[in-house]
Amino acid sequence: MKLGRHFTVFGSAIFCVVVFSLYLMLDHLQLDHINNPSNGERFENGQLGILQDKIDHLERLLAENNKIIANIRDSVINLRPSVKDGRGFLEAGNESQVLVVPSAPLIVPIDLEDCQFSSQTYSKAADTVQMLDVYDLLSFDNPDGGVWKQGFDISYEENEWDDEPLQVIVVPHSHNDPGWLKTFDDYYRDQTQHILNNMVVKLHEDKRRKMIWSEISYFSKWWDNIDHQKKDAVKKLIERGQLEIATGGWVMPDEANTHYFALIDQLLEGHQWLERNLGVKPRTGWAVDPFGHSPTQAYLLKQAGLSNMLIQRVHYSVKKHFASQKTLEFFWRQNWDQQSSTDILCHMMPFYSYDVPHTCGPDPKICCQFDFKRLPGGRISCPWRVPPQAITDDNVQQRALMLLDQYRKKSKLYRTKVVLVPLGDDFRYTEAQEWDQQFNNYQKLFDYMNSHPELHVQAQFGTISDYFEILRKNVGMDKVGMSVGLSPFPVLSGDFFTYADRDDHYWSGYFTSRPFYKQLDRTLESHLRAAEILYSLAFASVQKFGKPNNYPAAENYKLLTAARRNLGLFQHHDAITGTGKDWVVVDYGTRLFHSILNLKRVIVSSAHWLVLDDKQTYTYDPANPLLQIVKSKMVAFLRALVVYNPSEQTRTSVISIYVTTPHVHVLTAHGQLVNAQISAVWEDVSHASTEAFQVRLPALGHVKTILMVTDGNNNILNASFSLEFLINFDLWMSEGRNVLLLQTLKLKEDGSKHSIKVEFLCYGTTSKKDKSGAYLFLPDGEAMKCSPSQPAVIRVTKGPVFSEVTTTFTHVTHTLRLYNIHGVNGQAVEISNSIDIRGEFNREIAMRITSDLNSKDRFFTDLNGFQVQPRRSMTKLPLQANFYPMTSMAYLEDSGRRLTLLTAQSLGATSLRSGQLEVIMDRRLNQDDNRGLGQGVLDNKITANSFRLLLELFNSAEGVTPRENTAPFSYPSLLSHISYMYLNHPFMPIVTSLDSTVLALAPYSPLSSPFPCDIHLVNLRTIQSQVEGGPSEQAALILHRKGFDCSISTKNTGLLCRTTGGKVMLHRWPYMCKFISLIPVSLSLMHQSPRGPVEQEINLKPMEICTYRVHLA
Ligand SMILES: [Zn+2]
């Protein structure tokens, strides 16, 4: 076929679904040419068993040499079906075509009360701290503070503690990264298991000794390897309060790049493990190493029933300011919360690091002398060149007074006479001798202090919750209650990004580092959510069915558990951040890949059960499954499609399927022709494949069947190039020299034109000594045009379903796509960028969107996909300080409009000028940035980043003053929320393996009616049974009511839902199965809510995330 060559108009779609690329990669490992016609059959029969073998093969390969995989991947991405021709083969008129699209109401029905929340006026109460104000206040100078370099001299009066002694709580800890310089397994083998083994022995030697532990990924691995005797000993330590589990998450997660779905996943996995094995309920959060802190994590901990938390990595200027104001301890309150229901007591560590030199007091030279692992003769020493001395009767007085001086000074930065002193570092307490050195020497110091009443001090080992308990008692608060009115602590709202630890060293590089894996993480998240929900429904249905069947309930549950844990592991602050060693990154990547493949098995085997009319006929054959997710293969014959909509709303969306012939037609289950568009698949920038084609068609949102028929000769779908946009935008392109990029958007709603330009720019790194690396962004100035490029290749597709323009130039293939269908899909411009930075050195590629919005210095980025944080671009800060994490979206607004960029992966973003939004796409850096990693970032892959760009108008009414929003909170529109779901939780087209149209498949819809627009089903997750580690009959139903902005027009948005004041009626949901019981619990199911079981309806407050323990049948 010479199809491609004859086309005058070409199309493209760098719509690189990572999973698809993965399949291609795997196939490529064993198949010579993916487009070889003879391989069509092999694609057709591509069995999961074979894939399993391939992934095993891949893993062996990875172990041998991870560079091979990088090369293979990259070369295969070049082959991926990137571009489709624009021939719409549909002949309008002759056939009676069906657009499977329900009609949406002109205006979304919104409960008026739902709007009051977002439009509430902001009033700042006394003794509250708003981080935006703090940033206004600070000069961000960096004067030398003396021994406390980033602080100030601290003085005190000798008699200050005469009436009330100083209480010192020294908290031994060991920071165990689940992967960084070594893989998770290597760290476990070399360090972590020894720490935990020694812990059991050494804590039992003296009941006054204490220890805290936080990473359950490690703890559970160790637990599986120890005998019952040791397990009992551990339980005894916990009972006696000597060992405390802090936070209790699977990892200590990054707080910038993580999505709240995954944050909840890893917290739930850790807490569920604790409940099953130890029966403990964590009370205090412990986060000493994440590179900046998000209020989302504070909210999740609060919802999980924790009362206190500790954070460490905060900008040194903020720490200094808080220290001077004595606001390092505060109740952290969510921006939107006008009462105190989200308050959690937070302790911020004051100094540079969590190591011993920076925790006993302001002078690291002194404090280092009290890190007894650094005693002379050991492997490490003090960089301040004064070594520790072992404590003896001769020196104890002098040493104790010296240490007490530091404790007293530290306590002066806080409002109470209780002082917290963490005692530990990375992978500490590995050897028995180290335990003795630390604990024996400190005990001597404590004994001396405590036996001298004239010192007015009481010093002891404690856990982190011991500290908070003593603190709360000291100020007259109860153990968990808030009693803010009575407490001496201020209330704080806002976040702690972007972190700087010294000078202009801002940690904004890791918001983007290794974007390929950040993308993969989100793909796993959407697969995990989809699989969890389908599994829970299928498992309930299987039990209801009652009769023997071979639905693989236990096997699927194992796969789900492993996927939860792999996703959880990747939320670690050196994993999703892209700050691990190359081979550690590959280890994480392999786990993510593996789990995505396994989740596909769970999805198809569960979907198979659910759509089967006659459950008796269910068969499970992993080597030859009836259903397969179609992204992985080309379809050559008559097939039935099952489209799985993983969202809780009715949805019309375009799906794409790869086929072996351009002669295709698509029918509904009732035989009506569906409007579809055939496109070319491009082998490279300018050559279309003659063996692979792509069909894109609109599909409706329930799990239902559509027939797709391919026909060798009969050219049913004819070319049709007339382009009539039904949708809201026109794209206006102009040729600036040789690059065709977006220039203007025309809104169909009112015909207005808006200048919105897209360009790609490059940052270099500074010529100073310290340069950009995996963590740090240290640019050489503003972004410039990238190096001279060869002429761009431009492909244009026009068709009845979608139209797009693809521009390929140096490093970037950029596609803008419009969907020509009613509904949400037609409201936004889809942007796909394929970035290849491998030829560069010390470069970062940015996409800049310049609009005519008068946004001034104000912009908005989300935090963890959960909430929106208003930002201000500040000239008093270096450029890199104005970059913030963008997990799900960033937007700009002026009095009339809002421009939102929705993203399918976490990246760093900013607005450096009014009207501008800028996002870093990838970064390639030659050197280490001196934060311990010891390497640059040179393992770049060709990375596909996806976005949607949404331009919305504010409601205009006469007499209403132009919008001047300066509140410290902001909310996306409903359309923006729903568009985000389209981007991050796309339809899953599943194809049957049989060449048959007479399969007895029934559309399956678990919801009898869609959820309200603002209610999101975060997860429906089957709980592990207490006994065997298999599934129980209970599941966690997690719901989130999103906050949304009502001042944005909802006219013609295509939304097929309404709002209901936060009510979800239970008798309407679920359908085809029912809840036997529904009990409100804390986020991670550890605590019963005082509210009794739910009878009729669930009521959610705006922004609230609620968990229910449900029994499905
Ligand atoms: Zn760490």
PDB file of N, CA, C and O in Angstrom, residues 13-16 77-78 80 82 760 806-815 831-837 845 921-922 941-947:
ATOM      1  N   ALA A  13      -0.214  12.322  16.032  1.00  0.00           N
ATOM      2  CA  ALA A  13      -0.642  12.209  17.424  1.00  0.00           C
ATOM      3  C   ALA A  13       0.496  11.650  18.244  1.00  0.00           C
ATOM      4  O   ALA A  13       0.732  10.465  18.266  1.00  0.00           O
ATOM      5  N   ILE A  14       1.218  12.521  18.842  1.00  0.00           N
ATOM      6  CA  ILE A  14       2.277  12.050  19.738  1.00  0.00           C
ATOM      7  C   ILE A  14       1.604  11.774  21.068  1.00  0.00           C
ATOM      8  O   ILE A  14       1.928  12.296  22.104  1.00  0.00           O
ATOM      9  N   PHE A  15       0.613  10.971  20.942  1.00  0.00           N
ATOM     10  CA  PHE A  15      -0.233  10.699  22.074  1.00  0.00           C
ATOM     11  C   PHE A  15       0.335   9.441  22.667  1.00  0.00           C
ATOM     12  O   PHE A  15      -0.210   8.378  22.552  1.00  0.00           O
ATOM     13  N   CYS A  16       1.518   9.566  23.192  1.00  0.00           N
ATOM     14  CA  CYS A  16       2.239   8.358  23.552  1.00  0.00           C
ATOM     15  C   CYS A  16       1.757   7.831  24.880  1.00  0.00           C
ATOM     16  O   CYS A  16       2.061   8.361  25.921  1.00  0.00           O
ATOM     17  N   ILE A  77      10.798   3.913  21.075  1.00  0.00           N
ATOM     18  CA  ILE A  77       9.896   5.069  21.088  1.00  0.00           C
ATOM     19  C   ILE A  77       9.897   5.757  19.729  1.00  0.00           C
ATOM     20  O   ILE A  77       8.897   6.230  19.246  1.00  0.00           O
ATOM     21  N   ASN A  78      11.050   5.721  19.103  1.00  0.00           N
ATOM     22  CA  ASN A  78      11.107   6.312  17.762  1.00  0.00           C
ATOM     23  C   ASN A  78      10.167   5.605  16.802  1.00  0.00           C
ATOM     24  O   ASN A  78       9.723   6.173  15.823  1.00  0.00           O
ATOM     25  N   ARG A  80       7.306   4.253  17.699  1.00  0.00           N
ATOM     26  CA  ARG A  80       5.942   4.146  18.193  1.00  0.00           C
ATOM     27  C   ARG A  80       4.979   4.819  17.218  1.00  0.00           C
ATOM     28  O   ARG A  80       5.350   5.736  16.493  1.00  0.00           O
ATOM     29  N   SER A  82       3.205   7.256  16.033  1.00  0.00           N
ATOM     30  CA  SER A  82       3.159   8.625  16.519  1.00  0.00           C
ATOM     31  C   SER A  82       2.181   9.460  15.727  1.00  0.00           C
ATOM     32  O   SER A  82       1.584  10.384  16.229  1.00  0.00           O
ATOM     33  N   PHE A 760       9.075  26.821  22.711  1.00  0.00           N
ATOM     34  CA  PHE A 760       9.985  25.971  23.470  1.00  0.00           C
ATOM     35  C   PHE A 760      11.321  26.667  23.630  1.00  0.00           C
ATOM     36  O   PHE A 760      11.872  27.186  22.666  1.00  0.00           O
ATOM     37  N   THR A 806       1.000  18.756  14.033  1.00  0.00           N
ATOM     38  CA  THR A 806       2.214  18.256  14.685  1.00  0.00           C
ATOM     39  C   THR A 806       3.423  18.965  14.108  1.00  0.00           C
ATOM     40  O   THR A 806       3.580  19.026  12.891  1.00  0.00           O
ATOM     41  N   THR A 807       4.224  19.493  14.984  1.00  0.00           N
ATOM     42  CA  THR A 807       5.433  20.187  14.553  1.00  0.00           C
ATOM     43  C   THR A 807       6.623  19.473  15.155  1.00  0.00           C
ATOM     44  O   THR A 807       6.691  19.281  16.362  1.00  0.00           O
ATOM     45  N   THR A 808       7.539  19.065  14.303  1.00  0.00           N
ATOM     46  CA  THR A 808       8.742  18.402  14.801  1.00  0.00           C
ATOM     47  C   THR A 808       9.942  19.284  14.530  1.00  0.00           C
ATOM     48  O   THR A 808      10.187  19.678  13.390  1.00  0.00           O
ATOM     49  N   PHE A 809      10.627  19.651  15.591  1.00  0.00           N
ATOM     50  CA  PHE A 809      11.884  20.367  15.432  1.00  0.00           C
ATOM     51  C   PHE A 809      12.874  19.827  16.446  1.00  0.00           C
ATOM     52  O   PHE A 809      12.600  18.817  17.094  1.00  0.00           O
ATOM     53  N   THR A 810      14.012  20.452  16.545  1.00  0.00           N
ATOM     54  CA  THR A 810      15.073  19.898  17.384  1.00  0.00           C
ATOM     55  C   THR A 810      14.560  19.590  18.785  1.00  0.00           C
ATOM     56  O   THR A 810      13.982  20.455  19.441  1.00  0.00           O
ATOM     57  N   HIS A 811      14.728  18.392  19.256  1.00  0.00           N
ATOM     58  CA  HIS A 811      14.380  17.913  20.601  1.00  0.00           C
ATOM     59  C   HIS A 811      12.892  17.716  20.851  1.00  0.00           C
ATOM     60  O   HIS A 811      12.516  17.055  21.804  1.00  0.00           O
ATOM     61  N   VAL A 812      12.038  18.352  20.063  1.00  0.00           N
ATOM     62  CA  VAL A 812      10.629  18.385  20.438  1.00  0.00           C
ATOM     63  C   VAL A 812       9.722  17.995  19.274  1.00  0.00           C
ATOM     64  O   VAL A 812       9.913  18.465  18.154  1.00  0.00           O
ATOM     65  N   THR A 813       8.787  17.095  19.540  1.00  0.00           N
ATOM     66  CA  THR A 813       7.672  16.909  18.620  1.00  0.00           C
ATOM     67  C   THR A 813       6.423  17.337  19.370  1.00  0.00           C
ATOM     68  O   THR A 813       6.098  16.777  20.424  1.00  0.00           O
ATOM     69  N   HIS A 814       5.779  18.348  18.841  1.00  0.00           N
ATOM     70  CA  HIS A 814       4.728  19.027  19.582  1.00  0.00           C
ATOM     71  C   HIS A 814       3.423  18.902  18.802  1.00  0.00           C
ATOM     72  O   HIS A 814       3.357  19.243  17.634  1.00  0.00           O
ATOM     73  N   THR A 815       2.386  18.362  19.448  1.00  0.00           N
ATOM     74  CA  THR A 815       1.105  18.191  18.770  1.00  0.00           C
ATOM     75  C   THR A 815       0.015  18.956  19.502  1.00  0.00           C
ATOM     76  O   THR A 815      -0.099  18.896  20.726  1.00  0.00           O
ATOM     77  N   ILE A 831      -2.454  18.925  24.240  1.00  0.00           N
ATOM     78  CA  ILE A 831      -1.057  19.168  23.863  1.00  0.00           C
ATOM     79  C   ILE A 831      -0.253  17.918  24.199  1.00  0.00           C
ATOM     80  O   ILE A 831      -0.317  17.416  25.317  1.00  0.00           O
ATOM     81  N   SER A 832       0.451  17.407  23.211  1.00  0.00           N
ATOM     82  CA  SER A 832       1.352  16.279  23.469  1.00  0.00           C
ATOM     83  C   SER A 832       2.753  16.675  23.035  1.00  0.00           C
ATOM     84  O   SER A 832       2.942  17.099  21.896  1.00  0.00           O
ATOM     85  N   ASN A 833       3.703  16.536  23.934  1.00  0.00           N
ATOM     86  CA  ASN A 833       5.091  16.841  23.603  1.00  0.00           C
ATOM     87  C   ASN A 833       5.935  15.595  23.759  1.00  0.00           C
ATOM     88  O   ASN A 833       5.895  14.943  24.789  1.00  0.00           O
ATOM     89  N   SER A 834       6.661  15.291  22.714  1.00  0.00           N
ATOM     90  CA  SER A 834       7.636  14.219  22.836  1.00  0.00           C
ATOM     91  C   SER A 834       9.009  14.880  22.864  1.00  0.00           C
ATOM     92  O   SER A 834       9.399  15.564  21.925  1.00  0.00           O
ATOM     93  N   ILE A 835       9.704  14.693  23.976  1.00  0.00           N
ATOM     94  CA  ILE A 835      10.947  15.439  24.198  1.00  0.00           C
ATOM     95  C   ILE A 835      12.134  14.481  24.137  1.00  0.00           C
ATOM     96  O   ILE A 835      12.149  13.449  24.794  1.00  0.00           O
ATOM     97  N   ASP A 836      13.121  14.857  23.366  1.00  0.00           N
ATOM     98  CA  ASP A 836      14.356  14.078  23.290  1.00  0.00           C
ATOM     99  C   ASP A 836      15.535  15.016  23.533  1.00  0.00           C
ATOM    100  O   ASP A 836      15.956  15.744  22.648  1.00  0.00           O
ATOM    101  N   ILE A 837      16.036  14.984  24.749  1.00  0.00           N
ATOM    102  CA  ILE A 837      17.071  15.937  25.153  1.00  0.00           C
ATOM    103  C   ILE A 837      18.447  15.276  25.144  1.00  0.00           C
ATOM    104  O   ILE A 837      19.450  15.865  25.536  1.00  0.00           O
ATOM    105  N   ILE A 845      14.746  21.863  28.887  1.00  0.00           N
ATOM    106  CA  ILE A 845      13.814  22.361  27.872  1.00  0.00           C
ATOM    107  C   ILE A 845      12.508  22.770  28.546  1.00  0.00           C
ATOM    108  O   ILE A 845      11.935  22.008  29.325  1.00  0.00           O
ATOM    109  N   MET A 921      10.141  20.562  30.700  1.00  0.00           N
ATOM    110  CA  MET A 921       9.778  19.275  30.098  1.00  0.00           C
ATOM    111  C   MET A 921      10.773  18.174  30.444  1.00  0.00           C
ATOM    112  O   MET A 921      10.406  17.038  30.681  1.00  0.00           O
ATOM    113  N   ASP A 922      12.055  18.498  30.372  1.00  0.00           N
ATOM    114  CA  ASP A 922      13.077  17.517  30.750  1.00  0.00           C
ATOM    115  C   ASP A 922      14.365  18.269  31.050  1.00  0.00           C
ATOM    116  O   ASP A 922      14.526  19.434  30.651  1.00  0.00           O
ATOM    117  N   LYS A 941      15.364   9.661  28.767  1.00  0.00           N
ATOM    118  CA  LYS A 941      14.641   8.870  27.769  1.00  0.00           C
ATOM    119  C   LYS A 941      13.833   9.838  26.914  1.00  0.00           C
ATOM    120  O   LYS A 941      13.552  10.954  27.338  1.00  0.00           O
ATOM    121  N   ILE A 942      13.435   9.371  25.752  1.00  0.00           N
ATOM    122  CA  ILE A 942      12.451  10.162  25.019  1.00  0.00           C
ATOM    123  C   ILE A 942      11.181  10.101  25.841  1.00  0.00           C
ATOM    124  O   ILE A 942      10.726   9.030  26.230  1.00  0.00           O
ATOM    125  N   THR A 943      10.650  11.252  26.168  1.00  0.00           N
ATOM    126  CA  THR A 943       9.557  11.301  27.129  1.00  0.00           C
ATOM    127  C   THR A 943       8.343  12.003  26.532  1.00  0.00           C
ATOM    128  O   THR A 943       8.468  13.071  25.942  1.00  0.00           O
ATOM    129  N   ALA A 944       7.204  11.360  26.669  1.00  0.00           N
ATOM    130  CA  ALA A 944       5.970  11.956  26.177  1.00  0.00           C
ATOM    131  C   ALA A 944       5.244  12.631  27.335  1.00  0.00           C
ATOM    132  O   ALA A 944       4.897  11.988  28.319  1.00  0.00           O
ATOM    133  N   ASN A 945       5.051  13.924  27.230  1.00  0.00           N
ATOM    134  CA  ASN A 945       4.301  14.666  28.243  1.00  0.00           C
ATOM    135  C   ASN A 945       2.972  15.125  27.645  1.00  0.00           C
ATOM    136  O   ASN A 945       2.936  15.653  26.547  1.00  0.00           O
ATOM    137  N   SER A 946       1.894  14.911  28.373  1.00  0.00           N
ATOM    138  CA  SER A 946       0.566  15.278  27.861  1.00  0.00           C
ATOM    139  C   SER A 946      -0.084  16.346  28.725  1.00  0.00           C
ATOM    140  O   SER A 946       0.063  16.345  29.946  1.00  0.00           O
ATOM    141  N   PHE A 947      -0.816  17.218  28.059  1.00  0.00           N
ATOM    142  CA  PHE A 947      -1.481  18.327  28.735  1.00  0.00           C
ATOM    143  C   PHE A 947      -2.824  18.620  28.075  1.00  0.00           C
ATOM    144  O   PHE A 947      -3.087  18.197  26.957  1.00  0.00           O
TER     145      PHE A 947
END
